[in-house]
PDB file of C-alpha atoms in Angstrom:
ATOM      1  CA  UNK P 107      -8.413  46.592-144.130  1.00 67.00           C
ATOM      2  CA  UNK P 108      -4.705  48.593-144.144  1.00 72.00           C
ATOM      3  CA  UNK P 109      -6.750  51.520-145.464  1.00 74.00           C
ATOM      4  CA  UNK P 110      -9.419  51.263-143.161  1.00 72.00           C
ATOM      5  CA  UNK P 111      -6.662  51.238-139.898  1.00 75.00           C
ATOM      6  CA  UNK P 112      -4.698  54.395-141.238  1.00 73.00           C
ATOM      7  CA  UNK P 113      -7.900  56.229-141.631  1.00 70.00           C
ATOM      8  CA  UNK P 114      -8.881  55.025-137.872  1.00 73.00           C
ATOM      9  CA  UNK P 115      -5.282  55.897-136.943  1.00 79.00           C
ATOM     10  CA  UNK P 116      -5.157  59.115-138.615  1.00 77.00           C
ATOM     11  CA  UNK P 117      -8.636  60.327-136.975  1.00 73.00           C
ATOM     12  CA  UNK P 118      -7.381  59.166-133.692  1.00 74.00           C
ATOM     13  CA  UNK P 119      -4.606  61.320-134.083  1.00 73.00           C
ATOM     14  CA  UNK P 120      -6.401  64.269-135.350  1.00 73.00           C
ATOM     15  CA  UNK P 121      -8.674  63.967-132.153  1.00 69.00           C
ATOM     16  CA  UNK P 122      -6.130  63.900-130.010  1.00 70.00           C
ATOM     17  CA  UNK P 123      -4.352  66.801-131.384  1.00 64.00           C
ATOM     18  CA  UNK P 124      -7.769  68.866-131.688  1.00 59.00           C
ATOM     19  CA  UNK P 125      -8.051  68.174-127.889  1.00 61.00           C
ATOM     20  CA  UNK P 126      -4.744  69.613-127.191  1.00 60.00           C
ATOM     21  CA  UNK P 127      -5.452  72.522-129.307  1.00 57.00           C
ATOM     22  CA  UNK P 128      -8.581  73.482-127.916  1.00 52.00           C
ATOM     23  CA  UNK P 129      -7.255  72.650-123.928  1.00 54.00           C
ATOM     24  CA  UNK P 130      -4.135  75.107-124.512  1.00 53.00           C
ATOM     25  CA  UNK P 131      -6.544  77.968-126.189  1.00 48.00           C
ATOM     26  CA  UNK P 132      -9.109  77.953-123.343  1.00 56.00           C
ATOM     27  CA  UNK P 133      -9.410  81.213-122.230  1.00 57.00           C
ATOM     28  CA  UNK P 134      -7.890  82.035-118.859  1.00 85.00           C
ATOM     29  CA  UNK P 135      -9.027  85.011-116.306  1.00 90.00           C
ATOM     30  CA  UNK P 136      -7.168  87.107-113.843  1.00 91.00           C
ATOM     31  CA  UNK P 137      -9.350  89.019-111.223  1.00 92.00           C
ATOM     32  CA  UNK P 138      -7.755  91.326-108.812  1.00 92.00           C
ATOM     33  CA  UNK P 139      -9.878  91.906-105.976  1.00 94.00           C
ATOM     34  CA  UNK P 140      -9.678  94.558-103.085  1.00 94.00           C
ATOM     35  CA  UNK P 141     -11.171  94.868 -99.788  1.00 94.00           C
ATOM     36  CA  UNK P 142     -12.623  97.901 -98.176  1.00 92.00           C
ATOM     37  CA  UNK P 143     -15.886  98.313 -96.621  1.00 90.00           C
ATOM     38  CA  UNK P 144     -16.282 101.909 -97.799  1.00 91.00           C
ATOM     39  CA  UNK P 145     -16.818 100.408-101.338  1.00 91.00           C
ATOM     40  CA  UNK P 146     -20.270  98.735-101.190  1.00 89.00           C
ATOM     41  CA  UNK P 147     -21.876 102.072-101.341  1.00 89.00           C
ATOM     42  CA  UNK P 148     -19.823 103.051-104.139  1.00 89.00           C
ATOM     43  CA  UNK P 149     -20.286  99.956-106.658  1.00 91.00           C
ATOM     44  CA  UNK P 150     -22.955  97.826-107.707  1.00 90.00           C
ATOM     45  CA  UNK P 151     -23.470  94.322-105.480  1.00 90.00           C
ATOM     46  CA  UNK P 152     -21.886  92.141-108.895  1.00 89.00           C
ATOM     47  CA  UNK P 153     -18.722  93.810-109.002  1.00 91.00           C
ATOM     48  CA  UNK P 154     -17.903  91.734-105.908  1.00 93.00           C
ATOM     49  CA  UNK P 155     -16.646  88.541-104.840  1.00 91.00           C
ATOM     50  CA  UNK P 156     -16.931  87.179-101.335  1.00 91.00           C
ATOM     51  CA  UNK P 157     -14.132  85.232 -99.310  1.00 89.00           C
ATOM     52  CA  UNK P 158     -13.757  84.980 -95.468  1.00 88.00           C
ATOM     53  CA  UNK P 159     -17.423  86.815 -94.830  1.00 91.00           C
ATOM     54  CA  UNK P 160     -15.780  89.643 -96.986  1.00 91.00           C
ATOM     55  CA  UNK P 161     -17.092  91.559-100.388  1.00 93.00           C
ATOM     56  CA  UNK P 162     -14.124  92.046-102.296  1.00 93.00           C
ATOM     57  CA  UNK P 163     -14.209  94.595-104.916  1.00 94.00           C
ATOM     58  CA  UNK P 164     -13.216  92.916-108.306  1.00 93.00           C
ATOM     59  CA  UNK P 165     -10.918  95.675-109.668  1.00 93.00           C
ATOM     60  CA  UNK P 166      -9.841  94.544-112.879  1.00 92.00           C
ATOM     61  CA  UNK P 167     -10.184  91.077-114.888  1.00 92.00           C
ATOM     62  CA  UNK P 168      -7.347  90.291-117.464  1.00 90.00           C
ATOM     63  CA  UNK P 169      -8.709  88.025-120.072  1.00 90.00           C
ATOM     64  CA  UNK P 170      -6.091  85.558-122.037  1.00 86.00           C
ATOM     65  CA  UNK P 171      -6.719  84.122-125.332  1.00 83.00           C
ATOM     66  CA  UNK P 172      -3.587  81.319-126.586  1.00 79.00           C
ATOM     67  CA  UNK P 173      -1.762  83.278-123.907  1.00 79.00           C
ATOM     68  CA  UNK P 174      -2.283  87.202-125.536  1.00 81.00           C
ATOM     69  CA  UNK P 175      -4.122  89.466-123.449  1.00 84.00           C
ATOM     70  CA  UNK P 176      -7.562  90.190-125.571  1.00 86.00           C
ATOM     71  CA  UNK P 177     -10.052  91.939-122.957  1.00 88.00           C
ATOM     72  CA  UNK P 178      -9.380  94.147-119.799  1.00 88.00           C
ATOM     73  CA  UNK P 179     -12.322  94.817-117.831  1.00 90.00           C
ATOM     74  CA  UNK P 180     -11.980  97.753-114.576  1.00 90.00           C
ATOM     75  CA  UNK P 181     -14.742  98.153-112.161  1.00 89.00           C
ATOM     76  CA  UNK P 182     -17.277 101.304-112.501  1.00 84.00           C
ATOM     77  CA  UNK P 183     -19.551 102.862-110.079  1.00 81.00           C
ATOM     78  CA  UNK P 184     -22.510 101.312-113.130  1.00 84.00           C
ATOM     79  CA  UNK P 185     -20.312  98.091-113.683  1.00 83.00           C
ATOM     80  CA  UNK P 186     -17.907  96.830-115.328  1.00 86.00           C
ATOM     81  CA  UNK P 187     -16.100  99.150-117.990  1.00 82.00           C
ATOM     82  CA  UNK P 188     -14.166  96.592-121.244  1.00 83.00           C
ATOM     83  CA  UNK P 189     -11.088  97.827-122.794  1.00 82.00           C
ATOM     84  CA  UNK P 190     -10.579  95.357-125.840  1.00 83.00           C
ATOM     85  CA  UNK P 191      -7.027  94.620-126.637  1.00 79.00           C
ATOM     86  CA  UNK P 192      -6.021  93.926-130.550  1.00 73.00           C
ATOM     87  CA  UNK P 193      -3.272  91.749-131.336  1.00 63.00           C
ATOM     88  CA  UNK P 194      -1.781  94.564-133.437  1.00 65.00           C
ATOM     89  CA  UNK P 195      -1.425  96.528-130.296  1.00 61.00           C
ATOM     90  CA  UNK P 196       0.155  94.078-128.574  1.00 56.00           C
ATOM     91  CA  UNK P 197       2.741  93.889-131.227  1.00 58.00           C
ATOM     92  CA  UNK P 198       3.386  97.434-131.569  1.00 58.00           C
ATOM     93  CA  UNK P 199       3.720  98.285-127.867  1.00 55.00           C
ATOM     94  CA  UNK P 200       5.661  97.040-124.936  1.00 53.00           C
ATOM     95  CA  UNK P 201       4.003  96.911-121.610  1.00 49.00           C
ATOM     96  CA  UNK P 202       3.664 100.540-120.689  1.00 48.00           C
ATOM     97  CA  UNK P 203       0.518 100.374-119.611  1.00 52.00           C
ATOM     98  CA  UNK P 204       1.096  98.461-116.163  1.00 55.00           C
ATOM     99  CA  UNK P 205      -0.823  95.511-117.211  1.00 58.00           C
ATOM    100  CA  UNK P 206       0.999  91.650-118.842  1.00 63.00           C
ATOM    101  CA  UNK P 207      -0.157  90.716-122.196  1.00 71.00           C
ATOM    102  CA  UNK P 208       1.165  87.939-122.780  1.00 72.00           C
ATOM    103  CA  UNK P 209       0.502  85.319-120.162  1.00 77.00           C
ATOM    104  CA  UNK P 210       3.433  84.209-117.905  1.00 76.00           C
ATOM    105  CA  UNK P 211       2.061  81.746-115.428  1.00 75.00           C
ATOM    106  CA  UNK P 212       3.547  78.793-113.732  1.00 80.00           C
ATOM    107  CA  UNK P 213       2.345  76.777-110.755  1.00 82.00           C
ATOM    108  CA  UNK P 214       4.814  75.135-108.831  1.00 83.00           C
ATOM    109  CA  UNK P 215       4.422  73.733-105.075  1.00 82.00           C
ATOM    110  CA  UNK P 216       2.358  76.256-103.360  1.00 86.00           C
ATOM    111  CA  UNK P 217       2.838  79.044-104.899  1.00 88.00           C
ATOM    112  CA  UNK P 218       1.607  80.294-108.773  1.00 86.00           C
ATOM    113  CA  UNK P 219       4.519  82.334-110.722  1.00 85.00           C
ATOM    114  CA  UNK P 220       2.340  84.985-112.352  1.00 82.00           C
ATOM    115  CA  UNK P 221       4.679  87.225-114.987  1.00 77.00           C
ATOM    116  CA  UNK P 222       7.593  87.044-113.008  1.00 80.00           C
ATOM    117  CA  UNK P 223       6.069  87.597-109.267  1.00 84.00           C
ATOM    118  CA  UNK P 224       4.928  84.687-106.981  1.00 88.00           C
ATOM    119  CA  UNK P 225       1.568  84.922-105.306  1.00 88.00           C
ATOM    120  CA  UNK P 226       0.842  81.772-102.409  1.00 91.00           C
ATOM    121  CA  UNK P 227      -1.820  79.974-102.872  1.00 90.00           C
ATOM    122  CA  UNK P 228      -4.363  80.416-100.619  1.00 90.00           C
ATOM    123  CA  UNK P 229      -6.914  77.661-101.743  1.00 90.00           C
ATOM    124  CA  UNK P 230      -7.860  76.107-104.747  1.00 88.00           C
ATOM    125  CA  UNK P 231     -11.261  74.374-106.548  1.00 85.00           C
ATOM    126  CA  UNK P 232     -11.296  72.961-109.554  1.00 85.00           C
ATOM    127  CA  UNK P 233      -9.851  75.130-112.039  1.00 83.00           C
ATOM    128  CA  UNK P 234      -9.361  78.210-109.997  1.00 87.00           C
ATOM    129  CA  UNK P 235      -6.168  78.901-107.958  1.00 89.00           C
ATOM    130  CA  UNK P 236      -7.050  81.808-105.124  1.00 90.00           C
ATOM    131  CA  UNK P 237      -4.129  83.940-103.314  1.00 91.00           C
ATOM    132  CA  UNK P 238      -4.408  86.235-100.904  1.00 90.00           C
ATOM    133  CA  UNK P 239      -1.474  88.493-100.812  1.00 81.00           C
ATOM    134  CA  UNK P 240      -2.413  90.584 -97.789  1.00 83.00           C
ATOM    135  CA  UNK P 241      -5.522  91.070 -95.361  1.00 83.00           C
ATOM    136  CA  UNK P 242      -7.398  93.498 -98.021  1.00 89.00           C
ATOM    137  CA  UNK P 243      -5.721  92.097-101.707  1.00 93.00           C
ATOM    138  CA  UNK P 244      -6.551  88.539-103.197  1.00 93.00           C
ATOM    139  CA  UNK P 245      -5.852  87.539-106.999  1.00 92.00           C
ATOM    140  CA  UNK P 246      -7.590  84.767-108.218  1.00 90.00           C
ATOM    141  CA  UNK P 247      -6.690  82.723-111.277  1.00 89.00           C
ATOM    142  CA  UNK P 248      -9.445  81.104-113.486  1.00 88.00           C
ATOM    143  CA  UNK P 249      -8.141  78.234-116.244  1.00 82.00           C
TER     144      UNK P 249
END
C-alpha cells in the first residue's frame, strides 16, 4: 500500500510538472500591424487583420519558442515571406538586426512591458493582449 501511494504521489507530481513545462514552452506570437489604405492593392486580403472597421497590414510576426525567437515572418506583395532563426545564431549575435530574440514581456496593470518599452492595452480576449500605439500602429500579443 506505501508503494502503491509513492507511485500515485510521484505520477501526480510528474503531471503537474509536465503541465508546467508544456504551459511555459507554448509558443507565443508578436504581430505588428500598420494601417494605410493605399496597402490593400498592394498585398494579398490574408496579410490583414481588421480592428475598428480597419484592414491592418500585418507587417511582421515574431514567433517565441521557451522565450528564443525561432521564426520571423514579413509581409510580401504574394504573402508572407519566413526567416527561420537558429539557436546558434542567437548565441553568436547580439541584436543588430532591430528585432528581440529573446522574449522580454511583462503585463502589469494596463499596460504590457514588451523588451523594455510599454505598449497600453487596448483590449484583450482570451489569450491575446491588443495595443494600439497610435491611430495607424497596433501590436498584438498572442500567448
Amino acid at each position: 500500500m506505501k508503494r502503491f501511494k509513492f507511485v500515485l504521489i510521484t505520477l501526480s507530481l510528474l503531471v503537474i510538472l509536465l503541465i508546467g513545462f508544456f504551459s511555459f514552452s507554448k509558443p507565443k506570437q508578436i504581430l505588428i500591424a500598420e494601417y494605410n489604405p493605399n496597402y490593400l492593392s498592394i498585398y494579398p486580403k490574408t496579410n490583414f487583420i481588421k480592428f475598428e472597421n480597419k484592414d491592418f497590414l500585418i507587417k511582421e510576426i515574431y514567433k517565441y519558442q521557451l522565450n528564443l525567437l525561432t521564426e520571423i515572418q514579413f509581409s510580401g506583395s504574394e504573402g508572407f515571406a519566413t526567416q527561420k532563426v537558429d539557436v546558434s545564431d542567437l548565441i553568436k549575435t547580439k541584436e543588430k538586426a532591430g528585432f528581440p530574440k529573446f522574449l522580454k514581456f511583462k503585463k502589469k496593470d494596463h499596460e504590457i512591458i514588451y523588451n523594455s518599452q510599454s505598449y497600453p492595452i487596448t483590449e484583450q480576449r482570451l489569450d491575446s493582449i491588443l495595443s494600439k500605439n497610435n491611430e495607424n500602429k497596433i501590436i498584438l500579443f498572442i500567448n
